[in-house]
Amino acid sequence: MPLIGVTACTRFVDRHVVHGAAAQYVEAVAAGAGGAPVILPALASRTDFDAVVARLDGLLLTGSPSNVQPERYGGEPARPGTLQDPARDATTLPLIRRAIEDGLPLLAICRGHQELNVALGGSLHQHVHELPGRADHRAPADEPNEKRYAFAHSVRLVSGGVLAGLASTDEVVVNSLHSQAIDRLADGLVIEATSPDGVIEAVRVATAKSFALGVQWHPEWHIAADALSRAIFAAFGEAARDRARRRAAAR
């Protein structure tokens, strides 16, 4: 069974700083990718990135209520009250670069999708719903999660891309819970999907040695009922198993 790292956020719980990941990500790694999930704490420079990557067979970059700090990509200062997680940024951004260098299979979801772009030199819109012609991609905070993570809008898949191959169609419907979105696409990333208003909804690493995909939506919520969500995690899991087999053969 491949060992798959799951990135953690930091937050205050009962007056303590806690490193954690939502259950949906952990369960999707186990049930959808067939992997053994291990949560990676956001220890920033105290992380031995080479050692972490060497021990993993896959890396899942999770979503989060927090935003990537704009100084990480040369953006305007964040508005007061914007939730940020500097420890996570300082952990995931170098980890992404090391993972890609090593050919570690990677699946990036929502904030993780944005982190992937920033780690490779791209930038973000901080409030995409305020841009002319763009829709509101946020979900109401006061709704139950079943509604917040329900399918919300269509995305068009790029012909010949990884997602189009997994879906065997050129358009699917996804959920939507984000205010940030990719602005300047990083060199080395290729667009895999866009929303009707032009938001970049999925990317892949063009020269990746293995599976390396980012999606703006949340497939972890729908692996039981949605074919593309299942296919994304299955492809990620198969890439992780292939790495596990190669690592075992090299011992």
Short mmCIF file of C-alpha atoms in Angstrom, two decimals:
data_model
loop_
_atom_site.label_atom_id
_atom_site.label_comp_id
_atom_site.label_asym_id
_atom_site.label_seq_id
_atom_site.Cartn_x
_atom_site.Cartn_y
_atom_site.Cartn_z
CA MET A 1 0.00 0.00 0.00
CA PRO A 2 1.55 3.35 -1.02
CA LEU A 3 2.30 5.94 1.65
CA ILE A 4 0.63 9.23 0.75
CA GLY A 5 1.40 12.48 2.55
CA VAL A 6 -1.54 14.79 3.30
CA THR A 7 -0.66 18.42 3.98
CA ALA A 8 -1.87 19.92 7.24
CA CYS A 9 -3.15 23.36 8.16
CA THR A 10 -2.46 25.07 11.47
CA ARG A 11 -5.34 26.45 13.51
CA PHE A 12 -6.29 27.23 17.08
CA VAL A 13 -8.41 24.59 18.84
CA ASP A 14 -9.14 24.99 22.54
CA ARG A 15 -6.31 27.54 22.86
CA HIS A 16 -3.77 25.21 21.25
CA VAL A 17 -2.17 25.28 17.81
CA VAL A 18 -3.24 22.11 16.00
CA HIS A 19 -1.84 20.63 12.79
CA GLY A 20 -4.63 18.84 10.96
CA ALA A 21 -6.42 17.86 7.76
CA ALA A 22 -10.14 17.36 7.19
CA ALA A 23 -11.42 13.79 7.30
CA GLN A 24 -12.58 13.91 3.67
CA TYR A 25 -9.00 14.15 2.41
CA VAL A 26 -7.72 11.33 4.61
CA GLU A 27 -10.65 9.09 3.70
CA ALA A 28 -10.34 9.86 -0.01
CA VAL A 29 -6.68 8.83 0.04
CA ALA A 30 -7.63 5.55 1.71
CA ALA A 31 -10.83 4.74 -0.19
CA GLY A 32 -10.23 6.50 -3.51
CA ALA A 33 -6.48 6.18 -3.99
CA GLY A 34 -5.98 2.96 -2.03
CA GLY A 35 -3.17 4.54 -0.06
CA ALA A 36 -2.08 4.82 3.54
CA PRO A 37 -2.50 8.50 4.47
CA VAL A 38 -0.04 10.25 6.76
CA ILE A 39 -0.64 13.87 7.81
CA LEU A 40 2.37 16.14 7.29
CA PRO A 41 2.60 18.89 9.93
CA ALA A 42 3.28 22.46 8.82
CA LEU A 43 6.73 22.74 10.39
CA ALA A 44 8.14 25.09 7.75
CA SER A 45 11.97 25.18 7.74
CA ARG A 46 12.12 22.49 10.41
CA THR A 47 10.93 20.03 7.76
CA ASP A 48 13.56 17.89 6.07
CA PHE A 49 11.98 18.09 2.62
CA ASP A 50 14.38 15.64 1.01
CA ALA A 51 13.71 13.04 3.69
CA VAL A 52 9.94 13.51 3.51
CA VAL A 53 9.82 13.15 -0.27
CA ALA A 54 12.14 10.14 -0.18
CA ARG A 55 9.77 8.28 2.16
CA LEU A 56 6.50 9.08 0.36
CA ASP A 57 4.81 7.50 -2.63
CA GLY A 58 2.39 10.37 -3.20
CA LEU A 59 1.51 13.85 -1.98
CA LEU A 60 -1.98 15.30 -1.55
CA LEU A 61 -2.16 19.08 -1.18
CA THR A 62 -5.39 19.84 0.63
CA GLY A 63 -7.84 22.71 0.49
CA SER A 64 -8.20 25.13 3.38
CA PRO A 65 -10.20 28.15 4.59
CA SER A 66 -6.91 30.08 4.63
CA ASN A 67 -5.36 31.91 1.68
CA VAL A 68 -1.81 31.82 0.40
CA GLN A 69 -0.03 34.94 1.66
CA PRO A 70 0.13 37.49 -1.20
CA GLU A 71 3.76 38.35 -0.47
CA ARG A 72 4.54 34.84 -1.70
CA TYR A 73 3.63 35.91 -5.25
CA GLY A 74 4.08 39.69 -5.21
CA GLY A 75 0.41 40.51 -4.63
CA GLU A 76 -1.20 43.42 -2.83
CA PRO A 77 -1.40 43.09 0.97
CA ALA A 78 -4.31 40.94 2.11
CA ARG A 79 -7.40 42.67 3.42
CA PRO A 80 -7.89 42.81 7.19
CA GLY A 81 -9.53 39.65 8.50
CA THR A 82 -8.24 37.40 5.70
CA LEU A 83 -7.38 34.00 7.13
CA GLN A 84 -3.77 33.05 6.43
CA ASP A 85 -1.47 30.20 7.41
CA PRO A 86 2.19 31.27 7.08
CA ALA A 87 3.46 27.98 8.50
CA ARG A 88 1.60 26.05 5.84
CA ASP A 89 2.92 28.30 3.06
CA ALA A 90 6.47 27.86 4.33
CA THR A 91 5.98 24.09 4.29
CA THR A 92 3.99 23.36 1.14
CA LEU A 93 5.72 25.68 -1.33
CA PRO A 94 9.22 24.19 -1.00
CA LEU A 95 7.71 20.72 -0.59
CA ILE A 96 5.91 21.06 -3.93
CA ARG A 97 9.09 22.05 -5.72
CA ARG A 98 11.03 19.15 -4.20
CA ALA A 99 8.24 16.69 -4.98
CA ILE A 100 8.15 17.69 -8.64
CA GLU A 101 11.93 17.47 -8.92
CA ASP A 102 11.82 13.95 -7.52
CA GLY A 103 8.85 12.76 -9.59
CA LEU A 104 6.61 12.22 -6.57
CA PRO A 105 2.97 11.79 -7.70
CA LEU A 106 1.02 14.87 -6.67
CA LEU A 107 -2.65 15.83 -6.46
CA ALA A 108 -3.40 19.44 -5.49
CA ILE A 109 -6.91 20.47 -4.43
CA CYS A 110 -8.32 24.04 -4.09
CA ARG A 111 -5.72 25.85 -1.93
CA GLY A 112 -3.28 23.16 -3.01
CA HIS A 113 -4.02 23.99 -6.66
CA GLN A 114 -3.21 27.63 -5.91
CA GLU A 115 -0.08 26.63 -3.98
CA LEU A 116 1.12 24.62 -6.96
CA ASN A 117 0.87 27.70 -9.16
CA VAL A 118 2.61 29.96 -6.61
CA ALA A 119 5.37 27.41 -5.89
CA LEU A 120 6.30 27.39 -9.57
CA GLY A 121 6.28 31.17 -9.96
CA GLY A 122 2.68 32.06 -10.77
CA SER A 123 0.34 34.54 -9.08
CA LEU A 124 -3.24 34.61 -7.75
CA HIS A 125 -6.34 36.77 -7.88
CA GLN A 126 -7.31 37.33 -4.24
CA HIS A 127 -10.99 38.14 -4.93
CA VAL A 128 -11.85 36.64 -8.28
CA HIS A 129 -15.59 37.38 -7.86
CA GLU A 130 -14.80 41.13 -7.98
CA LEU A 131 -13.24 40.97 -11.44
CA PRO A 132 -15.33 42.11 -14.42
CA GLY A 133 -17.11 39.22 -16.08
CA ARG A 134 -16.22 36.69 -13.40
CA ALA A 135 -18.79 34.73 -11.39
CA ASP A 136 -18.90 34.34 -7.62
CA HIS A 137 -17.09 31.07 -6.99
CA ARG A 138 -17.60 31.16 -3.22
CA ALA A 139 -20.10 29.07 -1.27
CA PRO A 140 -22.24 30.59 1.53
CA ALA A 141 -20.53 29.98 4.86
CA ASP A 142 -23.81 29.49 6.72
CA GLU A 143 -25.01 26.54 4.64
CA PRO A 144 -24.43 22.91 5.69
CA ASN A 145 -21.46 21.26 4.05
CA GLU A 146 -23.68 19.00 1.95
CA LYS A 147 -24.91 22.13 0.15
CA ARG A 148 -21.62 24.00 0.19
CA TYR A 149 -19.83 21.10 -1.53
CA ALA A 150 -22.67 20.29 -3.95
CA PHE A 151 -22.08 20.62 -7.69
CA ALA A 152 -22.23 24.30 -8.67
CA HIS A 153 -21.06 24.97 -12.23
CA SER A 154 -19.63 23.36 -15.33
CA VAL A 155 -16.01 23.28 -16.41
CA ARG A 156 -14.68 22.62 -19.89
CA LEU A 157 -11.87 20.09 -20.12
CA VAL A 158 -9.03 20.71 -22.53
CA SER A 159 -8.93 18.18 -25.34
CA GLY A 160 -6.02 15.78 -25.02
CA GLY A 161 -5.46 16.59 -21.36
CA VAL A 162 -5.26 14.24 -18.40
CA LEU A 163 -8.73 15.12 -17.13
CA ALA A 164 -10.35 14.80 -20.55
CA GLY A 165 -8.86 11.31 -20.78
CA LEU A 166 -10.14 10.36 -17.34
CA ALA A 167 -13.61 11.78 -18.02
CA SER A 168 -14.03 10.72 -21.67
CA THR A 169 -15.97 13.97 -22.19
CA ASP A 170 -15.19 17.65 -22.67
CA GLU A 171 -17.43 19.09 -19.94
CA VAL A 172 -18.23 18.17 -16.34
CA VAL A 173 -19.95 19.79 -13.35
CA VAL A 174 -17.97 20.56 -10.18
CA ASN A 175 -18.39 22.19 -6.79
CA SER A 176 -16.96 25.64 -6.03
CA LEU A 177 -15.74 27.13 -2.71
CA HIS A 178 -12.98 29.64 -3.42
CA SER A 179 -12.32 33.36 -3.55
CA GLN A 180 -8.73 33.07 -4.81
CA ALA A 181 -7.91 31.79 -8.28
CA ILE A 182 -4.94 31.57 -10.61
CA ASP A 183 -4.00 34.89 -12.21
CA ARG A 184 -0.63 34.51 -13.95
CA LEU A 185 -0.10 30.86 -14.83
CA ALA A 186 3.28 29.56 -13.73
CA ASP A 187 5.79 28.52 -16.35
CA GLY A 188 5.70 24.76 -16.58
CA LEU A 189 1.97 24.44 -15.88
CA VAL A 190 -0.56 23.58 -18.59
CA ILE A 191 -4.27 24.39 -18.33
CA GLU A 192 -6.46 21.31 -18.03
CA ALA A 193 -9.88 22.93 -17.47
CA THR A 194 -11.62 26.33 -17.31
CA SER A 195 -14.97 27.55 -16.02
CA PRO A 196 -17.44 29.38 -18.30
CA ASP A 197 -16.19 32.75 -16.99
CA GLY A 198 -12.56 31.92 -17.74
CA VAL A 199 -11.25 30.87 -14.31
CA ILE A 200 -8.47 28.28 -14.55
CA GLU A 201 -10.02 25.26 -12.86
CA ALA A 202 -7.32 22.63 -13.37
CA VAL A 203 -3.67 22.40 -14.36
CA ARG A 204 -0.97 19.81 -14.81
CA VAL A 205 2.81 20.01 -14.58
CA ALA A 206 3.92 19.79 -18.20
CA THR A 207 7.25 18.05 -17.64
CA ALA A 208 6.30 16.00 -14.57
CA LYS A 209 7.88 12.58 -14.26
CA SER A 210 4.64 11.22 -12.85
CA PHE A 211 1.04 12.21 -12.11
CA ALA A 212 0.99 15.93 -11.14
CA LEU A 213 -2.45 17.53 -11.31
CA GLY A 214 -4.14 20.49 -9.62
CA VAL A 215 -7.91 21.08 -9.47
CA GLN A 216 -9.71 24.11 -8.07
CA TRP A 217 -12.72 22.09 -6.96
CA HIS A 218 -13.11 19.39 -4.29
CA PRO A 219 -13.27 15.84 -5.76
CA GLU A 220 -12.68 14.32 -2.30
CA TRP A 221 -16.33 15.01 -1.48
CA HIS A 222 -17.74 12.95 -4.36
CA ILE A 223 -15.63 9.84 -4.91
CA ALA A 224 -18.59 7.64 -3.93
CA ALA A 225 -20.97 9.04 -6.55
CA ASP A 226 -19.03 10.96 -9.21
CA ALA A 227 -17.12 9.12 -11.92
CA LEU A 228 -14.49 11.81 -12.53
CA SER A 229 -13.79 12.24 -8.81
CA ARG A 230 -13.21 8.50 -8.52
CA ALA A 231 -11.05 8.49 -11.64
CA ILE A 232 -8.84 11.33 -10.36
CA PHE A 233 -8.10 9.57 -7.08
CA ALA A 234 -7.70 6.20 -8.80
CA ALA A 235 -5.13 7.61 -11.24
CA PHE A 236 -3.30 9.33 -8.39
CA GLY A 237 -3.30 6.09 -6.40
CA GLU A 238 -2.01 4.05 -9.33
CA ALA A 239 0.87 6.49 -9.81
CA ALA A 240 1.67 6.20 -6.10
CA ARG A 241 1.59 2.39 -6.28
CA ASP A 242 3.93 2.48 -9.25
CA ARG A 243 6.38 4.59 -7.26
CA ALA A 244 6.07 2.22 -4.28
CA ARG A 245 6.86 -0.76 -6.52
CA ARG A 246 9.90 0.98 -8.01
CA ARG A 247 11.17 1.99 -4.59
CA ALA A 248 10.77 -1.58 -3.32
CA ALA A 249 12.62 -2.98 -6.34
CA ALA A 250 15.51 -0.58 -5.77
CA ARG A 251 16.14 -1.74 -2.18
#
